[in-house]
Coordinates of C-alpha atoms in Angstrom, one line a residue:
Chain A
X7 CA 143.6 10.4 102.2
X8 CA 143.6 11.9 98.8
X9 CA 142.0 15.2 98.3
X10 CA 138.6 13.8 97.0
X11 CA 138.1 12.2 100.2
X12 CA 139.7 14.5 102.0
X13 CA 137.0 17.2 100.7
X14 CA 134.1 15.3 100.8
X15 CA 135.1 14.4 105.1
X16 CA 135.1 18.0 105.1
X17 CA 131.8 18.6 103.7
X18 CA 130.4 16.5 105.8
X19 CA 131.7 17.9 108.9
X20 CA 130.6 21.4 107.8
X21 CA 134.4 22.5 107.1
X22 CA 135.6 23.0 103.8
X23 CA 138.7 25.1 103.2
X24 CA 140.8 27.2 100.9
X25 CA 142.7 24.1 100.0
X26 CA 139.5 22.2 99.7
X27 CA 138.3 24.5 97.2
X28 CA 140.9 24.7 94.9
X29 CA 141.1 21.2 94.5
X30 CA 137.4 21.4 94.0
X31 CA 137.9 24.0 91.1
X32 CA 140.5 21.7 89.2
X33 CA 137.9 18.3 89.4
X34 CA 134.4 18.8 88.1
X35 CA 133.0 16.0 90.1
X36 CA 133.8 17.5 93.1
X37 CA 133.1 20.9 92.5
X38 CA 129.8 19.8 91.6
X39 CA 129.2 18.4 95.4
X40 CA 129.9 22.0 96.7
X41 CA 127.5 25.1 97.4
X42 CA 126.9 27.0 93.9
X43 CA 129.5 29.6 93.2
X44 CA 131.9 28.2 96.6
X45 CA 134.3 27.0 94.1
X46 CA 134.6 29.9 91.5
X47 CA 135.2 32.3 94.5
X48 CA 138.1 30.2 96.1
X49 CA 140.0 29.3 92.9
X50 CA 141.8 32.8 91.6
X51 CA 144.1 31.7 89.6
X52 CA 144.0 29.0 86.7
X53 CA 146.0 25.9 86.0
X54 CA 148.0 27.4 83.0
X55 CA 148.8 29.9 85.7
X56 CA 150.2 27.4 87.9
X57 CA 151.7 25.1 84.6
X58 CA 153.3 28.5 83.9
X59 CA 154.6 29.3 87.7
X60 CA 156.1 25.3 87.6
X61 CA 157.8 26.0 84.7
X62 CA 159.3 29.3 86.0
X63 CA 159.8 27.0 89.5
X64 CA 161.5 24.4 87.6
X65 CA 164.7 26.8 87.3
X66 CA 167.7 26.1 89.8
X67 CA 168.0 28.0 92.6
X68 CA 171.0 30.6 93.3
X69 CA 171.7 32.5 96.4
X70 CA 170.6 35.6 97.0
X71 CA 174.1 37.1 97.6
X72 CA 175.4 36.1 94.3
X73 CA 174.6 39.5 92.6
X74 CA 175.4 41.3 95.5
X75 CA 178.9 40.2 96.1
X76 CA 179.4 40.4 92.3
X77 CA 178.9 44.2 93.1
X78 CA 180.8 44.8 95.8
X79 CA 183.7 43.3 93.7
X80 CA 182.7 45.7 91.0
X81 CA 182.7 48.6 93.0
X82 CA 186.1 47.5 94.7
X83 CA 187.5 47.1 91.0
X84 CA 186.4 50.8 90.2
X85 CA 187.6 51.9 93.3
X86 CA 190.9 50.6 92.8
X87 CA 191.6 51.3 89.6
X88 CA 190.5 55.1 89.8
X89 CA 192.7 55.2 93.1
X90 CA 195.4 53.8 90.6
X91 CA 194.9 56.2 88.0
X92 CA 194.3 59.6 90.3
X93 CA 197.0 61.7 91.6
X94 CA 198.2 62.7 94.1
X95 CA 198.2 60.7 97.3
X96 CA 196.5 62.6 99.8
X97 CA 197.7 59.6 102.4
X98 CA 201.4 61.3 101.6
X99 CA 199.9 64.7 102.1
X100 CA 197.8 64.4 104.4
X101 CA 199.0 65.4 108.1
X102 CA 195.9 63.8 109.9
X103 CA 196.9 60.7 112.1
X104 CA 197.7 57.9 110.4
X105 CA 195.4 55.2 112.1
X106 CA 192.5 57.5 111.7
X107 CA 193.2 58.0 107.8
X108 CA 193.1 54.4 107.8
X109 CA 190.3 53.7 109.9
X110 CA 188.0 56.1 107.5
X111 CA 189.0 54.3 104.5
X112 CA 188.9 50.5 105.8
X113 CA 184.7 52.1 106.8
X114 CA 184.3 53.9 103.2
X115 CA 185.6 50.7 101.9
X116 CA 183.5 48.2 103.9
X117 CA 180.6 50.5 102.8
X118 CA 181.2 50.0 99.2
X119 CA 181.9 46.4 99.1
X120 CA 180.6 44.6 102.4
X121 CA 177.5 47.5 102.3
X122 CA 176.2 45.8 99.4
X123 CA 175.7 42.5 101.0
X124 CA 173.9 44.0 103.6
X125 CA 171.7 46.8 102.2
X126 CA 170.7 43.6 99.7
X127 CA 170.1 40.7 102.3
X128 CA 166.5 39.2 102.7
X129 CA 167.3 39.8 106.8
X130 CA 165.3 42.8 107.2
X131 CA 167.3 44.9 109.8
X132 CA 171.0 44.2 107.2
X133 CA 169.9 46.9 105.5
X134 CA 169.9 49.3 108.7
X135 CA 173.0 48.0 109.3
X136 CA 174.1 49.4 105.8
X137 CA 172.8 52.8 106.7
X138 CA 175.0 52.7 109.9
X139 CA 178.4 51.9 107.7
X140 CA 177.1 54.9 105.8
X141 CA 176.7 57.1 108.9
X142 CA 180.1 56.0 109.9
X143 CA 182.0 56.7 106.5
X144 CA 180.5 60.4 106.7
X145 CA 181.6 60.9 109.9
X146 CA 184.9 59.6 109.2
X147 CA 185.7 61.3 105.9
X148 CA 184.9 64.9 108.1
X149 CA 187.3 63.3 111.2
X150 CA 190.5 61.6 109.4
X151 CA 191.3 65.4 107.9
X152 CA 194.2 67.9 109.1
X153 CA 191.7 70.8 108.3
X154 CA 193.8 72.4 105.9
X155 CA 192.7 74.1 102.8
X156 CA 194.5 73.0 99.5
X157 CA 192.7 75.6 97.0
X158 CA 192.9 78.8 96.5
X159 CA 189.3 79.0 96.0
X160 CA 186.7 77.4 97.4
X161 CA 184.6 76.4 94.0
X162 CA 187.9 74.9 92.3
X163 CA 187.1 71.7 94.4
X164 CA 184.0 71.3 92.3
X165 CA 186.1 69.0 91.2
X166 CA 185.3 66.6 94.1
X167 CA 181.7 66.9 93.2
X168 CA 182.2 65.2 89.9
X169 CA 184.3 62.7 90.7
X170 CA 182.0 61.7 93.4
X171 CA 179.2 61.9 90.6
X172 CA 180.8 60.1 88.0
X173 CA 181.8 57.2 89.6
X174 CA 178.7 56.1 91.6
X175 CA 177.3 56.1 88.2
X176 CA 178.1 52.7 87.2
X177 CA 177.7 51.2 90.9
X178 CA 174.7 53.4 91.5
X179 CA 173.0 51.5 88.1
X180 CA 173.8 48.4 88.9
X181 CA 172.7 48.8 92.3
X182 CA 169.1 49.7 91.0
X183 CA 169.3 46.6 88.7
X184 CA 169.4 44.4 91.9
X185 CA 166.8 46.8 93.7
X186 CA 164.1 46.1 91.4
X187 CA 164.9 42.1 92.2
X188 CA 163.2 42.7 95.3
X189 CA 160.4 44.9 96.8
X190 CA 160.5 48.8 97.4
X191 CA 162.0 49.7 100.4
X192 CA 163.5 53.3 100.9
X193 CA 165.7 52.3 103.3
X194 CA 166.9 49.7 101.4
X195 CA 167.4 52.3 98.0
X196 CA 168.6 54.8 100.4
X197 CA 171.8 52.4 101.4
X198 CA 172.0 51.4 98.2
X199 CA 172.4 55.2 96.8
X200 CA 175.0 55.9 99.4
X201 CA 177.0 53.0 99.2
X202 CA 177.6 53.6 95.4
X203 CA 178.0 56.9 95.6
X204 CA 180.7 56.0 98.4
X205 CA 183.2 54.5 95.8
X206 CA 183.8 57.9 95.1
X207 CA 184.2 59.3 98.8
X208 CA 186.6 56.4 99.0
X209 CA 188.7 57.3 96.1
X210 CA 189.1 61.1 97.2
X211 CA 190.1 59.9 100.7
X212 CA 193.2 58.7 99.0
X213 CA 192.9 61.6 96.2
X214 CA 191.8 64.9 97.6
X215 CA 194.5 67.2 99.4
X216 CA 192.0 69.8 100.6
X217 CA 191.1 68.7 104.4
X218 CA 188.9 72.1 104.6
X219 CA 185.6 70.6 106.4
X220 CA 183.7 72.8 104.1
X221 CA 185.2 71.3 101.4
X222 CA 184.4 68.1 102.5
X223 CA 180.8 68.7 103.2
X224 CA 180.1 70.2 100.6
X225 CA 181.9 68.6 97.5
X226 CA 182.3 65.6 99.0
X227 CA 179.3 64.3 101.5
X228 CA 176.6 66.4 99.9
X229 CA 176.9 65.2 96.3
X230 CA 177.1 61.6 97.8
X231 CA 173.9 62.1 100.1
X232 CA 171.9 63.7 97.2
X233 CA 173.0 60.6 95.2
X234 CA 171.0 58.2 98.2
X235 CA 168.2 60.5 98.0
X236 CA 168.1 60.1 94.3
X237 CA 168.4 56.4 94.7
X238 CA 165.3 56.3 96.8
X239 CA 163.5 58.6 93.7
X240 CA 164.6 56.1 91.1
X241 CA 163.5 53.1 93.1
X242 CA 160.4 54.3 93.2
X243 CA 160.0 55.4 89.4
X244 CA 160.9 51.4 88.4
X245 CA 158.8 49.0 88.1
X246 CA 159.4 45.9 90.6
X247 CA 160.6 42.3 89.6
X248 CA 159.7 40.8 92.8
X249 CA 158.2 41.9 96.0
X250 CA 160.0 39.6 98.2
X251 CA 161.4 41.3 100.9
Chain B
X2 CA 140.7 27.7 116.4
X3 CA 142.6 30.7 116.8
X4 CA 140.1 34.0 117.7
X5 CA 139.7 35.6 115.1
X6 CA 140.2 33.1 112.7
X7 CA 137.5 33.3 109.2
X8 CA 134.6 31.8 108.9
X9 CA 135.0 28.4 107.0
X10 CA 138.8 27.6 108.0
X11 CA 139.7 24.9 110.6
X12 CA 142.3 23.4 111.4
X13 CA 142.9 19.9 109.5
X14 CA 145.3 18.4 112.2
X15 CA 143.2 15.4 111.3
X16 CA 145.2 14.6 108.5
X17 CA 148.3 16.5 109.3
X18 CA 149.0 18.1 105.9
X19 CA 152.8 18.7 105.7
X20 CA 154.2 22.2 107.2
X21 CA 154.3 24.9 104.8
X22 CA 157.9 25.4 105.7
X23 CA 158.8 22.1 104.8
X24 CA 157.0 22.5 101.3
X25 CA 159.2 25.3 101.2
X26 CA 162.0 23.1 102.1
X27 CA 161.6 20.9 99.5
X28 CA 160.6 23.7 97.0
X29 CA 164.3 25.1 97.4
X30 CA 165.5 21.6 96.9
X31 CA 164.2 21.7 93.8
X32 CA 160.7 20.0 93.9
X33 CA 158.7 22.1 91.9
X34 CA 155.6 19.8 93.1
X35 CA 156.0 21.5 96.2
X36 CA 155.5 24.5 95.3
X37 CA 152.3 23.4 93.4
X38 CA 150.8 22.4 97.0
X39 CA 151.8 25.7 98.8
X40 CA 150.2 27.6 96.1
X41 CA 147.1 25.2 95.9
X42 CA 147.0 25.7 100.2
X43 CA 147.3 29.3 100.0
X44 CA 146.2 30.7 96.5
X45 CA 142.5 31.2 97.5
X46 CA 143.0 33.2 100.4
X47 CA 145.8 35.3 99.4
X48 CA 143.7 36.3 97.0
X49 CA 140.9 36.8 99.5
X50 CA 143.3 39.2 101.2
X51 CA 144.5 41.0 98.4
X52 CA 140.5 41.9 97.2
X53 CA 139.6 43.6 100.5
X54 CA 143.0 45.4 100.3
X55 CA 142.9 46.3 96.6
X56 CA 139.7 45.8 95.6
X57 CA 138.6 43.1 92.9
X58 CA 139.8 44.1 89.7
X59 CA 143.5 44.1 90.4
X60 CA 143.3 41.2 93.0
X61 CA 143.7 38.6 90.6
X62 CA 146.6 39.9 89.2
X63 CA 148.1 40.9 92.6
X64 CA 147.8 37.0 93.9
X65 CA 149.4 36.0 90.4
X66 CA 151.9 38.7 90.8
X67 CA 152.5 37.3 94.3
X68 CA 153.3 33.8 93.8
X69 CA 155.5 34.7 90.8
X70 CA 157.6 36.8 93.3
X71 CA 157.7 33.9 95.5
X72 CA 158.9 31.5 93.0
X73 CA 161.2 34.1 91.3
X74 CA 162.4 35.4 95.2
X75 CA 162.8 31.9 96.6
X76 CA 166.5 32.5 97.3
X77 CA 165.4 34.9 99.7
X78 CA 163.3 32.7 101.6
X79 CA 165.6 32.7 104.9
X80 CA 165.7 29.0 105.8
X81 CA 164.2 28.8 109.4
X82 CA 161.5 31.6 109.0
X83 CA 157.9 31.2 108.8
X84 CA 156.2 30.8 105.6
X85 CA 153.0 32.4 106.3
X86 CA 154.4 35.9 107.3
X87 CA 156.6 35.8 104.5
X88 CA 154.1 34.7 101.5
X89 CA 151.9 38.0 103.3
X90 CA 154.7 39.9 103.3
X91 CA 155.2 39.7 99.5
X92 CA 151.2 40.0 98.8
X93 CA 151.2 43.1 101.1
X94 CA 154.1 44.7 99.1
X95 CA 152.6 44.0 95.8
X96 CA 149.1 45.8 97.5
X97 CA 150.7 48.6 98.5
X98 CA 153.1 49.2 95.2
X99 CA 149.7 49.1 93.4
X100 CA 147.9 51.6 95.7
X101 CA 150.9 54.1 95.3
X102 CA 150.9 53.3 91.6
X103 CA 147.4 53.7 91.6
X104 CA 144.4 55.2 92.9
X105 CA 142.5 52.7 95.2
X106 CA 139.9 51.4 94.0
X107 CA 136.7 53.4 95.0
X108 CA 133.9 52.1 96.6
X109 CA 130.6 52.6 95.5
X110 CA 128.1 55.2 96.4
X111 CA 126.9 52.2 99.0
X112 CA 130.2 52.1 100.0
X113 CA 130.8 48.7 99.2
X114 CA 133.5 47.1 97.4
X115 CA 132.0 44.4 95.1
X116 CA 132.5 40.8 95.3
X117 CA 134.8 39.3 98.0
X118 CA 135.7 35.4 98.2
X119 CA 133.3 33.8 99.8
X120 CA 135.3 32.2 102.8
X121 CA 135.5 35.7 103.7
X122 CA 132.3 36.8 103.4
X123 CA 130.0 37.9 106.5
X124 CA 127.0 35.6 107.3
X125 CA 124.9 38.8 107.0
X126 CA 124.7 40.4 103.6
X127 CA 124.0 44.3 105.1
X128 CA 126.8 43.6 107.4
X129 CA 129.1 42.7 105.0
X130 CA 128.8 45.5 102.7
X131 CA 128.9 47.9 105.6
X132 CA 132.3 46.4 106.7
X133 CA 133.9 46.2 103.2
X134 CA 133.0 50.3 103.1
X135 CA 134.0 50.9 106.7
X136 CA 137.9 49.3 105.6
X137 CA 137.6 50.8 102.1
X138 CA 138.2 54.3 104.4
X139 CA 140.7 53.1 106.7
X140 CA 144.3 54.1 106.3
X141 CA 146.6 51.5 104.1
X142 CA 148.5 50.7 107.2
X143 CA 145.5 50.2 109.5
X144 CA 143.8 48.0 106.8
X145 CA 146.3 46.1 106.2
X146 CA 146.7 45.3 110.4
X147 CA 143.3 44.5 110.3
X148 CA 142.6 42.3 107.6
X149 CA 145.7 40.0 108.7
X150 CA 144.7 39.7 112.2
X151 CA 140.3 39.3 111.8
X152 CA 140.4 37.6 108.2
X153 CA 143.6 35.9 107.8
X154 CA 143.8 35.2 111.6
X155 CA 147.5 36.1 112.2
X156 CA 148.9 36.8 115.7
X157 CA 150.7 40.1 116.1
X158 CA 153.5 38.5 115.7
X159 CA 152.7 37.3 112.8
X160 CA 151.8 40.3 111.1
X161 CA 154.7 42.1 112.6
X162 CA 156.8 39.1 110.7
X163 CA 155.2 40.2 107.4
X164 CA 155.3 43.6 107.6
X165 CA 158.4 44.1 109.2
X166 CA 157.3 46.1 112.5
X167 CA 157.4 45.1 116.4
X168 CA 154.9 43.5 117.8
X169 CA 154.0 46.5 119.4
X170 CA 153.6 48.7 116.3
X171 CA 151.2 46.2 114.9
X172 CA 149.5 46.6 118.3
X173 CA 149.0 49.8 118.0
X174 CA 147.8 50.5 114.3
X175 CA 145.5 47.3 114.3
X176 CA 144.2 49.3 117.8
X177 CA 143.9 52.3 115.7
X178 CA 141.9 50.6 113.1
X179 CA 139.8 49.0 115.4
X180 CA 138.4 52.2 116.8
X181 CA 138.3 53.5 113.6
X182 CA 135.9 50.8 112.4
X183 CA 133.8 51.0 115.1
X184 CA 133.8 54.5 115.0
X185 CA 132.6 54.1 111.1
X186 CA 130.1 50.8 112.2
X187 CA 128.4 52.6 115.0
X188 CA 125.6 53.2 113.2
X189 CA 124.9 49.5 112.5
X190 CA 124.3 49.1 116.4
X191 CA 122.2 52.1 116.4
X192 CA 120.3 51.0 113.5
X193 CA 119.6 47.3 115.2

């Protein structure tokens, strides 16, 4: 049955629909059979709209975790290569147990890297599960510590702060690059914010010698959760590519 | 029919049009003719949708806005998954992005917001124009409930599939609504 047919059965039978209609609005002849103004109100949205959607169509599909995964590589790169290029080792200085050093930096570093896969994925509940990693790595950077204080005073690990500030920089822009690729979600911009800003929690596990917990709340995890706060803020200043979710 | 299902829409099993998810199917394969049909099947009352929720003005832009996201955010489409909740998921984002961007769209001093597609429209005129103001007040959230589950005739579990609640949450704020628009209609009963 073609959709001339197809409209005209429904006519007949007193049940005409959306579909119905928008054929209606693209074939005079048929519009013409229908109640005054039923077409105009069904049909939104004009051919060269849909010429200009096919065209956009037309383009070859990629999937969804390519830019994601491109950024958890990135923020593994800068991870490792500030890691490299800092001094000292706190993993030489430290005198927390060893497994539990460890077991805080493989969560800081499945944050940064496999974080990004989830706080981007179409799955609506990944991103939660993004938020947990994040909950995790703070809890872990205030456990895998011997408690010892390194400075002499407490403000000379400022420091901390802007390390932790100038590297999510770079992750934390091209995390809102991707954001605006898909719909606003606070959530969503909240794991993304702390997942950058983690690349620098990860690189002072390995870097910072002061195991003080108020050193490590306060240069360390508060800069890093202002910087997913600000992530939600900037979200929601940008102007959105696509509201799939 | 569904309850709650708009006036005007039945069911065309007659001819069994091909599912929207395979459309979608063949869509991500690459058929761009595919898409033409999903947009030509759900174009008119997307639109619908997005003129009580927006109001008429930005509506058109809205559905256009919507389908660009779909073909732009096909790569998100999880293979599987309903199309329905998800092409309502992106029209509801778009609504609400515009209503925090911008002020809603006031009614008139009837109350009414003007011109809705007419598969939606009320068989009586008064009534009609008393509903359009009655949601015009509700809550973004409560409207939104509402207008999937009377006009668009989605089960609660399809609306909590678009909007990305439980079932039960839906429940609830379409419930709310519900009262609140009877609440805000009472006067219609009086009246007749």
């Amino acid at each position: 049955m073609n959709p001339h047919q197809r409209l005209v059965q429904h006519l007949a039978a007193g049940a005409l629909d959306s579909e119905d209609a928008a054929h209606a609005s693209r074939c005079p002849a048929c519009a013409a059979l229908l109640p005054a103004g039923a077409a105009e109100a069904d049909a939104p949205v004009d051919a060269g709209l849909l010429a200009a959607l096919q065209r956009e169509a037309s383009r070859p599909v990629r999937a969804w975790w390519r830019w994601p995964a491109l950024l958890a590589l990135a923020n593994l790169a800068l991870a490792a290569a500030a890691v490299h290029v800092l001094e000292p080792w706190n993993a030489e200085a430290s005198t927390s147990p060893v497994w539990l050093f460890l077991g805080a930096s493989v969560v800081l570093l499945g944050l940064t890297t496999a974080g990004a896969l989830l706080a981007l994925a179409p799955r609506r509940r990944w991103p939660e599960a993004a938020l947990a990693l994040a909950g995790l790595s703070a809890a872990g950077v205030l456990l895998a510590t011997d408690g010892r204080a390194a400075n002499a005073r407490f403000w000379d690990g400022a420091t901390c702060l802007v390390t932790v500030v100038l590297l999510a920089l770079l992750p934390l822009s091209a995390g809102l690059l991707l954001l605006v690729r898909v719909a606003y979600s606070p959530l969503r911009a909240l794991a993304v914010g702390l997942l950058s800003a983690g690349v620098g929690l990860l690189v002072l596990q390995f870097h910072c010698t002061d195991g003080a917990r108020p050193h490590l709340l306060v240069f360390h995890l508060l800069p890093w959760a202002v910087l997913g706060v600000a992530a939600v803020l900037l979200r929601r200043l940008l102007s959105t590519w696509s509201y799939a979710p | 029919m569904k309850p709650g299902n708009p006036v005007g829409r039945t069911p065309t099993e007659a001819h069994a049009p091909e599912p929207d998810e395979l459309l979608m199917e063949r869509f991500l394969g690459g058929d761009a003719s595919a898409f033409e049909a999903l947009f030509v099947r759900h174009a008119a009352r997307v639109h619908a949708y997005l003129r009580r929720m927006v109001g008429p003005t930005t509506a058109e832009d809205l559905t256009q806005v919507t389908f660009l996201s779909v073909v732009r955010s096909r790569d998100r489409f999880v293979r599987g998954a309903r199309f329905r909740p998800w092409l309502y998921a992106i029209a509801s984002n778009a609504a609400r992005d515009q209503l925090r961007r911008a002020r809603f769209e006031q009614p008139t001093d009837t109350g009414e917001l003007p011109e809705t597609a007419a598969e939606d429209v009320l068989p009586d005129p008064a009534l009609e124009k008393a509903v359009q103001g009655a949601l015009a007040q509700l809550p973004v959230q409560q409207r939104e409930a509402i207008l999937l589950h009377r006009f668009q005739g989605f089960s609660f579990g399809e609306i909590a599939e678009a909007l990305g609640l439980s079932e039960s949450a839906v429940k609830v704020r379409a419930h709310r609504g519900y009262v609140r628009l009877r609440a805000l209609l009472a006067h219609l009963g009086e009246e007749t």
